CSV table of C-alpha atoms and ligand atoms in Angstrom, one decimal:
chain,number,residue,atom,x,y,z
A,1,MET,CA,9.7,6.9,27.6
A,2,ASP,CA,13.0,8.3,28.4
A,3,ARG,CA,12.9,9.0,32.1
A,4,GLY,CA,15.9,11.3,31.9
A,5,SER,CA,13.8,13.8,29.9
A,6,LEU,CA,11.4,14.3,32.8
A,7,SER,CA,11.7,17.6,34.6
A,8,VAL,CA,14.2,17.5,37.4
A,9,LEU,CA,12.5,18.1,40.7
A,10,ASP,CA,13.8,18.9,44.1
A,11,LYS,CA,12.3,16.2,46.2
A,12,PRO,CA,12.3,12.7,44.9
A,13,ILE,CA,8.8,11.6,43.7
A,14,SER,CA,7.6,8.4,42.3
A,15,LEU,CA,7.6,7.6,38.6
A,16,THR,CA,3.8,7.6,38.7
A,17,GLU,CA,3.8,11.1,40.2
A,18,GLN,CA,6.3,12.3,37.6
A,19,LEU,CA,4.3,10.9,34.7
A,20,GLN,CA,1.1,12.4,36.0
A,21,GLN,CA,2.7,15.8,36.4
A,22,VAL,CA,4.0,15.7,32.9
A,23,GLU,CA,0.7,14.8,31.4
A,24,THR,CA,-1.2,17.2,33.6
A,25,SER,CA,1.0,20.1,32.5
A,26,HIS,CA,0.7,19.3,28.8
A,27,THR,CA,-2.7,17.7,28.3
A,28,SER,CA,-5.4,19.7,26.4
A,29,GLY,CA,-7.5,19.6,29.6
A,30,VAL,CA,-10.6,18.0,27.9
A,31,TYR,CA,-10.3,14.7,29.9
A,32,THR,CA,-10.8,13.9,33.5
A,33,LYS,CA,-8.3,11.3,34.4
A,34,ARG,CA,-8.0,8.6,37.1
A,35,ALA,CA,-4.8,8.7,39.1
A,36,ILE,CA,-3.1,5.6,37.7
A,37,VAL,CA,-0.5,5.3,35.0
A,38,VAL,CA,-1.3,2.3,32.8
A,39,VAL,CA,1.8,0.9,31.2
A,40,ARG,CA,1.0,-2.7,30.2
A,41,GLY,CA,-1.8,-5.1,29.4
A,42,GLN,CA,-2.3,-8.8,28.8
A,43,GLY,CA,-5.7,-10.3,27.9
A,44,ALA,CA,-8.2,-8.8,30.4
A,45,HIS,CA,-5.5,-7.5,32.8
A,46,LEU,CA,-3.7,-4.2,33.0
A,47,TRP,CA,-0.7,-3.1,35.1
A,48,ASP,CA,0.1,0.4,36.4
A,49,ALA,CA,3.6,1.9,36.7
A,50,ASP,CA,3.8,0.8,40.3
A,51,GLY,CA,3.2,-2.8,39.2
A,52,LYS,CA,-0.4,-3.0,40.6
A,53,GLU,CA,-2.6,-5.4,38.6
A,54,TYR,CA,-6.2,-4.6,37.6
A,55,ILE,CA,-9.0,-6.6,36.0
A,56,ASP,CA,-10.0,-4.4,33.1
A,57,CYS,CA,-13.7,-3.9,32.5
A,58,VAL,CA,-13.1,-0.6,30.7
A,59,GLY,CA,-11.7,-2.5,27.7
A,60,GLY,CA,-10.1,0.5,26.2
A,61,HIS,CA,-13.5,2.1,26.1
A,62,GLY,CA,-14.7,-0.8,24.0
A,63,THR,CA,-11.7,-1.0,21.7
A,64,ALA,CA,-10.1,-4.1,23.3
A,65,ASN,CA,-12.6,-6.9,22.6
A,66,ILE,CA,-9.9,-9.3,21.7
A,67,GLY,CA,-7.9,-8.4,24.9
A,68,HIS,CA,-4.6,-6.6,25.4
A,69,ALA,CA,-1.3,-7.5,23.7
A,70,ASN,CA,-2.8,-10.3,21.5
A,71,PRO,CA,0.3,-11.9,19.9
A,72,GLN,CA,-1.4,-12.6,16.6
A,73,VAL,CA,-2.5,-9.1,16.1
A,74,ALA,CA,0.9,-7.7,17.3
A,75,GLN,CA,2.6,-9.9,14.8
A,76,ALA,CA,0.3,-8.9,12.0
A,77,ILE,CA,0.9,-5.2,12.7
A,78,ALA,CA,4.7,-5.8,12.9
A,79,ASP,CA,4.7,-7.8,9.6
A,80,GLN,CA,2.6,-5.2,7.8
A,81,ALA,CA,4.6,-2.3,9.2
A,82,GLY,CA,7.7,-3.8,7.5
A,83,VAL,CA,6.0,-4.1,4.2
A,84,LEU,CA,3.7,-1.1,3.6
A,85,ILE,CA,2.0,1.3,6.0
A,86,SER,CA,0.8,4.1,3.8
A,87,CYS,CA,-1.4,3.6,0.7
A,88,PRO,CA,-4.3,6.0,0.1
A,89,GLU,CA,-7.4,4.8,-1.6
A,90,MET,CA,-6.3,6.3,-4.9
A,91,PHE,CA,-4.5,3.0,-5.3
A,92,TYR,CA,-5.7,-0.6,-4.8
A,93,ASN,CA,-4.1,-2.6,-2.0
A,94,ASP,CA,-4.0,-6.3,-1.1
A,95,ARG,CA,-4.8,-6.0,2.6
A,96,ARG,CA,-7.6,-3.5,2.0
A,97,ALA,CA,-9.2,-5.7,-0.7
A,98,GLU,CA,-9.1,-8.6,1.7
A,99,LEU,CA,-10.6,-6.6,4.6
A,100,MET,CA,-13.3,-5.0,2.5
A,101,GLU,CA,-14.5,-8.4,1.3
A,102,ARG,CA,-14.4,-9.8,4.8
A,103,LEU,CA,-16.3,-7.0,6.5
A,104,CYS,CA,-18.9,-6.9,3.8
A,105,ARG,CA,-19.5,-10.6,4.0
A,106,ALA,CA,-19.7,-10.4,7.8
A,107,ALA,CA,-22.2,-7.6,7.8
A,108,GLY,CA,-24.2,-8.9,4.7
A,109,MET,CA,-23.7,-5.5,3.1
A,110,PRO,CA,-22.1,-4.9,-0.3
A,111,ARG,CA,-19.9,-1.8,0.1
A,112,VAL,CA,-17.8,0.0,2.7
A,113,PHE,CA,-16.2,3.4,3.3
A,114,LEU,CA,-13.1,3.1,5.6
A,115,SER,CA,-12.1,5.8,8.0
A,116,ASN,CA,-10.3,6.2,11.3
A,117,SER,CA,-12.8,6.5,14.2
A,118,GLY,CA,-16.4,6.2,15.2
A,119,THR,CA,-17.3,9.8,14.7
A,120,GLU,CA,-15.9,9.6,11.1
A,121,ALA,CA,-17.9,6.5,10.4
A,122,ILE,CA,-21.0,8.4,11.5
A,123,GLU,CA,-20.0,11.6,9.7
A,124,ALA,CA,-19.8,9.6,6.4
A,125,ALA,CA,-23.3,8.1,6.9
A,126,ILE,CA,-24.8,11.5,7.5
A,127,LYS,CA,-23.2,12.9,4.4
A,128,PHE,CA,-24.1,10.0,2.2
A,129,SER,CA,-27.7,10.0,3.5
A,130,ARG,CA,-28.1,13.7,2.8
A,131,LEU,CA,-26.5,13.4,-0.6
A,132,LEU,CA,-28.6,10.4,-1.8
A,133,THR,CA,-32.0,11.5,-0.4
A,134,GLY,CA,-31.6,15.2,-1.3
A,135,ARG,CA,-33.0,15.8,2.2
A,136,THR,CA,-31.3,17.4,5.2
A,137,GLU,CA,-33.0,16.3,8.4
A,138,VAL,CA,-31.9,13.5,10.8
A,139,VAL,CA,-33.9,11.9,13.6
A,140,ALA,CA,-31.9,10.4,16.4
A,141,ALA,CA,-32.7,9.3,20.0
A,142,MET,CA,-32.6,10.9,23.4
A,143,ARG,CA,-29.6,9.5,25.3
A,144,GLY,CA,-27.9,8.6,22.0
A,145,PHE,CA,-24.2,9.1,21.6
A,146,HIS,CA,-22.7,9.2,18.1
A,147,GLY,CA,-19.4,11.1,18.4
A,148,ARG,CA,-18.0,14.6,18.8
A,149,THR,CA,-17.3,16.1,15.4
A,150,LEU,CA,-19.9,18.6,14.5
A,151,GLY,CA,-22.1,16.4,12.4
A,152,ALA,CA,-22.0,13.4,14.8
A,153,LEU,CA,-22.3,15.8,17.7
A,154,SER,CA,-25.5,17.1,16.2
A,155,ALA,CA,-26.9,13.6,16.5
A,156,THR,CA,-25.6,13.2,20.0
A,157,TRP,CA,-28.2,14.0,22.6
A,158,ASP,CA,-26.4,15.0,25.9
A,159,LYS,CA,-26.4,18.8,26.4
A,160,LYS,CA,-23.0,18.5,28.2
A,161,TYR,CA,-21.4,17.7,24.8
A,162,ARG,CA,-23.6,19.9,22.6
A,163,SER,CA,-24.4,23.2,24.4
A,164,PRO,CA,-20.9,24.7,24.2
A,165,PHE,CA,-20.8,24.3,20.4
A,166,GLU,CA,-24.2,25.5,19.3
A,167,PRO,CA,-25.4,26.3,16.7
A,168,LEU,CA,-24.8,22.8,15.5
A,169,VAL,CA,-25.8,21.3,12.1
A,170,PRO,CA,-29.4,22.2,11.5
A,171,GLY,CA,-32.2,19.7,11.1
A,172,PHE,CA,-31.4,17.2,13.8
A,173,SER,CA,-34.1,16.1,16.3
A,174,HIS,CA,-34.3,13.6,19.1
A,175,VAL,CA,-37.1,11.2,20.1
A,176,PRO,CA,-37.3,9.1,23.2
A,177,TYR,CA,-35.5,5.8,22.6
A,178,ASN,CA,-37.8,2.8,22.2
A,179,ASP,CA,-40.8,5.1,21.6
A,180,LEU,CA,-42.0,4.1,18.1
A,181,ALA,CA,-45.0,6.4,18.2
A,182,ALA,CA,-42.7,9.4,18.8
A,183,LEU,CA,-40.5,8.2,15.9
A,184,GLU,CA,-43.5,7.9,13.6
A,185,LYS,CA,-44.4,11.6,14.3
A,186,ALA,CA,-40.8,12.7,13.8
A,187,VAL,CA,-40.0,11.1,10.5
A,188,THR,CA,-41.3,13.1,7.6
A,189,GLU,CA,-40.7,13.6,3.9
A,190,LYS,CA,-37.8,15.8,4.9
A,191,THR,CA,-36.0,13.1,6.9
A,192,ALA,CA,-32.8,12.0,5.3
A,193,ALA,CA,-32.0,9.5,8.0
A,194,VAL,CA,-32.9,7.9,11.3
A,195,MET,CA,-29.8,7.2,13.4
A,196,LEU,CA,-29.9,4.7,16.2
A,197,GLU,CA,-27.7,2.6,18.5
A,198,VAL,CA,-28.8,-1.0,18.9
A,199,VAL,CA,-27.9,-0.8,22.6
A,200,GLN,CA,-27.3,2.7,23.8
A,201,GLY,CA,-23.8,2.8,25.3
A,202,GLU,CA,-22.9,6.2,26.8
A,203,GLY,CA,-26.6,6.7,27.4
A,204,GLY,CA,-26.7,4.0,30.1
A,205,VAL,CA,-26.6,0.5,28.5
A,206,ASN,CA,-30.2,0.5,27.2
A,207,PRO,CA,-31.0,-2.3,24.7
A,208,GLY,CA,-33.4,-1.4,21.9
A,209,THR,CA,-36.7,-3.3,21.7
A,210,PRO,CA,-37.3,-5.3,18.5
A,211,GLU,CA,-40.6,-3.4,18.0
A,212,PHE,CA,-38.7,0.0,18.0
A,213,LEU,CA,-35.7,-1.0,15.9
A,214,LEU,CA,-37.6,-3.0,13.3
A,215,GLY,CA,-40.4,-0.3,13.4
A,216,ALA,CA,-37.7,2.3,12.6
A,217,GLN,CA,-36.5,0.3,9.7
A,218,GLU,CA,-40.0,-0.1,8.3
A,219,LEU,CA,-40.7,3.6,8.8
A,220,CYS,CA,-37.5,4.5,6.9
A,221,HIS,CA,-38.6,2.2,4.0
A,222,GLN,CA,-42.0,3.8,3.9
A,223,ARG,CA,-40.9,7.3,4.0
A,224,GLY,CA,-37.7,7.2,1.9
A,225,ALA,CA,-35.3,7.8,4.7
A,226,MET,CA,-32.0,6.0,5.3
A,227,LEU,CA,-31.6,3.9,8.5
A,228,ILE,CA,-28.2,4.5,10.1
A,229,VAL,CA,-27.3,2.0,12.7
A,230,ASP,CA,-24.5,3.0,15.1
A,231,GLU,CA,-22.6,-0.2,16.2
A,232,VAL,CA,-19.4,1.6,17.0
A,233,GLN,CA,-19.6,0.2,20.6
A,234,THR,CA,-21.8,-2.9,20.1
A,235,GLY,CA,-19.9,-4.3,17.1
A,236,PHE,CA,-17.4,-7.2,17.0
A,237,GLY,CA,-18.9,-9.6,19.5
A,238,ARG,CA,-19.6,-7.2,22.3
A,239,THR,CA,-23.3,-8.1,22.7
A,240,GLY,CA,-23.0,-11.9,21.9
A,241,ARG,CA,-23.4,-11.5,18.1
A,242,LEU,CA,-20.7,-10.2,15.7
A,243,PHE,CA,-23.0,-7.3,15.2
A,244,ALA,CA,-25.9,-6.4,17.6
A,245,MET,CA,-28.2,-5.9,14.7
A,246,GLU,CA,-28.2,-9.7,14.2
A,247,HIS,CA,-30.2,-10.1,17.4
A,248,TYR,CA,-33.1,-8.3,15.7
A,249,GLY,CA,-32.6,-9.2,12.0
A,250,LEU,CA,-32.1,-5.5,11.2
A,251,GLN,CA,-30.8,-4.6,7.7
A,252,PRO,CA,-29.7,-1.0,7.9
A,253,ASP,CA,-28.7,1.2,5.0
A,254,PHE,CA,-25.6,2.3,6.8
A,255,LEU,CA,-23.8,0.3,9.5
A,256,CYS,CA,-21.2,2.4,11.4
A,257,VAL,CA,-18.5,0.5,13.3
A,258,ALA,CA,-15.1,1.4,14.8
A,259,LYS,CA,-13.8,0.8,18.4
A,260,SER,CA,-12.9,-2.9,18.4
A,261,ILE,CA,-12.7,-3.3,14.6
A,262,ALA,CA,-8.9,-3.4,14.3
A,263,GLY,CA,-7.7,-5.0,17.6
A,264,GLY,CA,-7.4,-1.5,19.2
A,265,LEU,CA,-5.8,0.4,16.3
A,266,PRO,CA,-7.8,3.4,15.2
A,267,MET,CA,-10.2,2.6,12.4
A,268,GLY,CA,-13.8,3.3,11.4
A,269,ALA,CA,-16.0,1.8,8.8
A,270,THR,CA,-19.3,2.8,7.3
A,271,LEU,CA,-20.9,-0.3,5.6
A,272,ILE,CA,-23.4,0.5,2.9
A,273,GLY,CA,-26.5,-1.5,2.2
A,274,ASP,CA,-28.2,-2.7,-0.9
A,275,ARG,CA,-30.9,0.0,-1.0
A,276,VAL,CA,-28.3,2.7,-1.1
A,277,GLY,CA,-27.7,4.2,-4.6
A,278,THR,CA,-24.3,4.9,-6.2
A,279,LEU,CA,-22.0,7.3,-4.5
A,280,PRO,CA,-20.2,9.6,-7.1
A,281,PRO,CA,-16.4,10.2,-6.9
A,282,HIS,CA,-15.0,13.0,-4.7
A,283,VAL,CA,-18.1,13.5,-2.4
A,284,HIS,CA,-16.1,12.2,0.6
A,285,GLY,CA,-12.7,10.8,1.5
A,286,SER,CA,-10.1,10.2,4.1
A,287,THR,CA,-6.3,10.3,3.8
A,288,PHE,CA,-5.6,7.6,6.3
A,289,GLY,CA,-8.8,5.6,5.7
A,290,GLY,CA,-8.2,2.0,4.8
A,291,ASN,CA,-4.4,2.1,5.2
A,292,PRO,CA,-2.7,-1.3,5.0
A,293,LEU,CA,-1.5,-1.3,8.6
A,294,VAL,CA,-5.0,-1.0,10.2
A,295,CYS,CA,-6.5,-3.3,7.5
A,296,ALA,CA,-3.9,-6.0,8.5
A,297,ALA,CA,-4.7,-5.5,12.2
A,298,ALA,CA,-8.4,-5.7,11.5
A,299,LEU,CA,-8.0,-8.9,9.5
A,300,ALA,CA,-5.9,-10.5,12.3
A,301,SER,CA,-8.4,-9.3,14.9
A,302,LEU,CA,-11.3,-10.9,13.0
A,303,ASP,CA,-9.2,-14.1,12.9
A,304,VAL,CA,-8.8,-14.0,16.7
A,305,ILE,CA,-12.6,-13.4,17.2
A,306,GLU,CA,-13.4,-16.4,15.0
A,307,GLU,CA,-10.6,-18.8,16.2
A,308,GLN,CA,-11.3,-18.1,19.9
A,309,GLY,CA,-15.1,-18.2,19.5
A,310,LEU,CA,-15.3,-14.8,21.2
A,311,VAL,CA,-18.8,-14.0,20.0
A,312,GLN,CA,-20.2,-17.1,21.6
A,313,ARG,CA,-18.1,-16.5,24.6
A,314,SER,CA,-19.5,-13.0,25.0
A,315,ALA,CA,-23.0,-14.4,24.8
A,316,GLU,CA,-22.4,-17.1,27.4
A,317,LEU,CA,-20.2,-15.2,29.9
A,318,GLY,CA,-22.4,-12.1,29.5
A,319,ALA,CA,-25.6,-14.0,30.5
A,320,TRP,CA,-23.8,-15.5,33.4
A,321,PHE,CA,-22.2,-12.2,34.5
A,322,VAL,CA,-25.6,-10.4,34.5
A,323,GLU,CA,-27.1,-13.3,36.5
A,324,GLN,CA,-24.3,-13.0,39.1
A,325,LEU,CA,-24.6,-9.2,39.3
A,326,ARG,CA,-28.4,-9.5,39.9
A,327,GLN,CA,-27.6,-11.5,43.0
A,328,VAL,CA,-25.5,-8.7,44.5
A,329,ARG,CA,-27.3,-7.6,47.6
A,330,SER,CA,-27.2,-3.8,47.9
A,331,PRO,CA,-29.6,-1.1,48.8
A,332,LEU,CA,-28.0,1.0,46.0
A,333,VAL,CA,-28.8,-1.0,42.9
A,334,ARG,CA,-31.8,0.0,40.8
A,335,GLU,CA,-31.3,-2.4,37.9
A,336,VAL,CA,-28.8,-4.7,36.2
A,337,ARG,CA,-29.1,-5.0,32.4
A,338,GLY,CA,-27.1,-5.9,29.4
A,339,LEU,CA,-26.6,-7.8,26.2
A,340,GLY,CA,-23.6,-10.2,25.9
A,341,LEU,CA,-20.6,-8.6,27.7
A,342,MET,CA,-22.0,-5.1,27.5
A,343,VAL,CA,-23.4,-4.8,31.0
A,344,GLY,CA,-24.8,-1.9,33.1
A,345,VAL,CA,-25.6,-1.7,36.8
A,346,GLU,CA,-27.8,1.3,37.4
A,347,LEU,CA,-27.5,2.8,40.9
A,348,LYS,CA,-29.9,5.0,42.8
A,349,GLN,CA,-27.2,7.5,43.2
A,350,LYS,CA,-24.1,8.9,41.4
A,351,VAL,CA,-21.7,6.2,40.4
A,352,ALA,CA,-18.4,8.2,40.5
A,353,PRO,CA,-17.3,7.3,44.1
A,354,TYR,CA,-18.1,3.6,43.5
A,355,LEU,CA,-15.9,3.6,40.4
A,356,GLN,CA,-13.1,5.0,42.5
A,357,ALA,CA,-13.6,2.3,45.2
A,358,LEU,CA,-13.7,-0.4,42.5
A,359,MET,CA,-10.4,0.9,41.2
A,360,ALA,CA,-8.8,0.9,44.6
A,361,ARG,CA,-9.7,-2.8,44.8
A,362,GLY,CA,-8.2,-3.6,41.4
A,363,VAL,CA,-11.2,-3.4,39.1
A,364,LEU,CA,-11.5,-0.8,36.3
A,365,VAL,CA,-15.0,0.1,35.3
A,366,LEU,CA,-16.6,2.8,33.1
A,367,PRO,CA,-19.5,5.0,33.9
A,368,ALA,CA,-22.4,5.5,31.4
A,369,GLY,CA,-24.1,8.7,32.4
A,370,LEU,CA,-24.1,9.8,36.0
A,371,THR,CA,-25.7,6.7,37.7
A,372,VAL,CA,-24.7,3.6,35.6
A,373,MET,CA,-21.6,1.4,36.0
A,374,ARG,CA,-20.7,0.1,32.6
A,375,PHE,CA,-18.7,-3.1,32.1
A,376,LEU,CA,-17.0,-3.6,28.7
A,377,PRO,CA,-14.4,-6.2,29.5
A,378,PRO,CA,-12.3,-7.8,26.8
A,379,LEU,CA,-14.2,-10.8,25.6
A,380,VAL,CA,-11.3,-13.1,26.5
A,381,ILE,CA,-11.9,-12.4,30.2
A,382,SER,CA,-12.1,-15.5,32.3
A,383,ARG,CA,-15.1,-16.6,34.4
A,384,GLU,CA,-12.8,-16.5,37.4
A,385,ASP,CA,-12.0,-12.8,36.7
A,386,LEU,CA,-15.7,-12.0,36.3
A,387,ALA,CA,-16.5,-13.8,39.6
A,388,GLN,CA,-13.8,-11.6,41.2
A,389,VAL,CA,-15.4,-8.5,39.7
A,390,VAL,CA,-18.8,-9.6,41.1
A,391,ALA,CA,-17.3,-10.1,44.5
A,392,VAL,CA,-15.6,-6.7,44.5
A,393,VAL,CA,-18.8,-5.0,43.2
A,394,GLN,CA,-20.7,-6.7,46.1
A,395,ASP,CA,-18.1,-5.4,48.5
A,396,VAL,CA,-18.2,-1.9,47.2
A,397,LEU,CA,-22.0,-1.6,46.9
A,398,SER,CA,-22.7,-3.1,50.4
A,399,ALA,CA,-23.1,0.3,51.9
A,400,PRO,CA,-23.4,3.8,50.5
A,401,ILE,CA,-20.2,5.9,50.2
A,402,ALA,CA,-20.6,9.4,51.5
A,403,ALA,CA,-21.0,11.5,48.3
A,404,ALA,CA,-17.9,13.6,47.7
A,405,GLU,CA,-19.1,14.2,44.2
B,501,PLP,C1,-17.5,5.8,21.0
B,501,PLP,C2,-18.7,5.9,20.1
B,501,PLP,C3,-18.7,6.8,19.0
B,501,PLP,C4,-17.6,7.7,18.7
B,501,PLP,O1,-16.4,7.0,18.4
B,501,PLP,P1,-15.0,7.8,18.4
B,501,PLP,O2,-14.0,6.7,17.8
B,501,PLP,O3,-14.7,8.2,19.8
B,501,PLP,O4,-15.1,8.9,17.5
B,501,PLP,C5,-19.9,6.9,18.3
B,501,PLP,N1,-20.9,6.1,18.6
B,501,PLP,C6,-20.9,5.2,19.6
B,501,PLP,C7,-22.1,4.4,19.9
B,501,PLP,C8,-19.8,5.1,20.4
B,501,PLP,O5,-19.9,4.3,21.5
């Protein structure tokens, strides 16, 4: 940015402080922020405005599976930007045709609706399910997170997100995750859809059991409901498969993906399964959805995932990382769990001060709920970096930090 445009202040302050002041005075206020200004990335590393380097286990909140500043994706974006950026779905487009075919083949599902974010991918699945079943109820899971627009928010469980906005869309209910008996009671002839994550992300890195997920699918088939699988966070290699549903052999009616789909550019997709009937024109749409720029980025990103073997890498490094984390000696750790490079360390106390301590030592980590540390590193991360992360985690968790929060 143009530094000259920053407000002139009496006493000299650092660029970092200036930038923080500018954002703080103009931000909506809906985010809590950490006190660093991230200005550059490369692979699994980030740098702040003071030149300090970090190992990135936030991974753009799951959007950076292929790593930061990948040159192939940067080139594809630049090339496409010089050819055509805007092309709504009222026209056909070369890049979009290519991506649709590639996504559908990868997921083993015949059709796809393209949008711009995770919550939109979910929103489309809710609308399509209601439309095609003529029913209005949706059963989701406790601790589930599906987004923040009003439909997706209705499926999201945490009161913190929901309460200020009630009444939400009617007809949504929540059963305990991995409790098939509870799901059997909740799914009725009024149920339009069952919506589930394969590994709960925001809810604490909780992998689904095969019994529960396959049981949910069976129940949907028996009772005429749609199965919506939310892989917004687990998709594109995160769990050691291209899609986490492959671990279980799930075949959902709608598969919602976003986050890492387009190398970090905003994109969502709702894949549509064989059992789903025809969707009539005009029932849904998106102006930006499937624009050639993001389609080109998504194609290049899929190339990178394939060429660099990132899915296999996620499986192998993830298993190793979990094993290393389980050897951390600490009175604070309740459990280490994960699938691929989607890893959670549950503490016996609030995680916030430990995340701060990790950041001070050059490791950026996400929370998942109040007590879980969540690691979503770019899948290109090196074993050496992960070893360093483990060492820093060991250091930080050796003794309790007096609870400021
Ligand atoms: C992040 C996330 C969403 C919402 O995606 P946005 O792009 O932020 O709207 C939905 N579901 C899951 C599982 C997510 O992790």
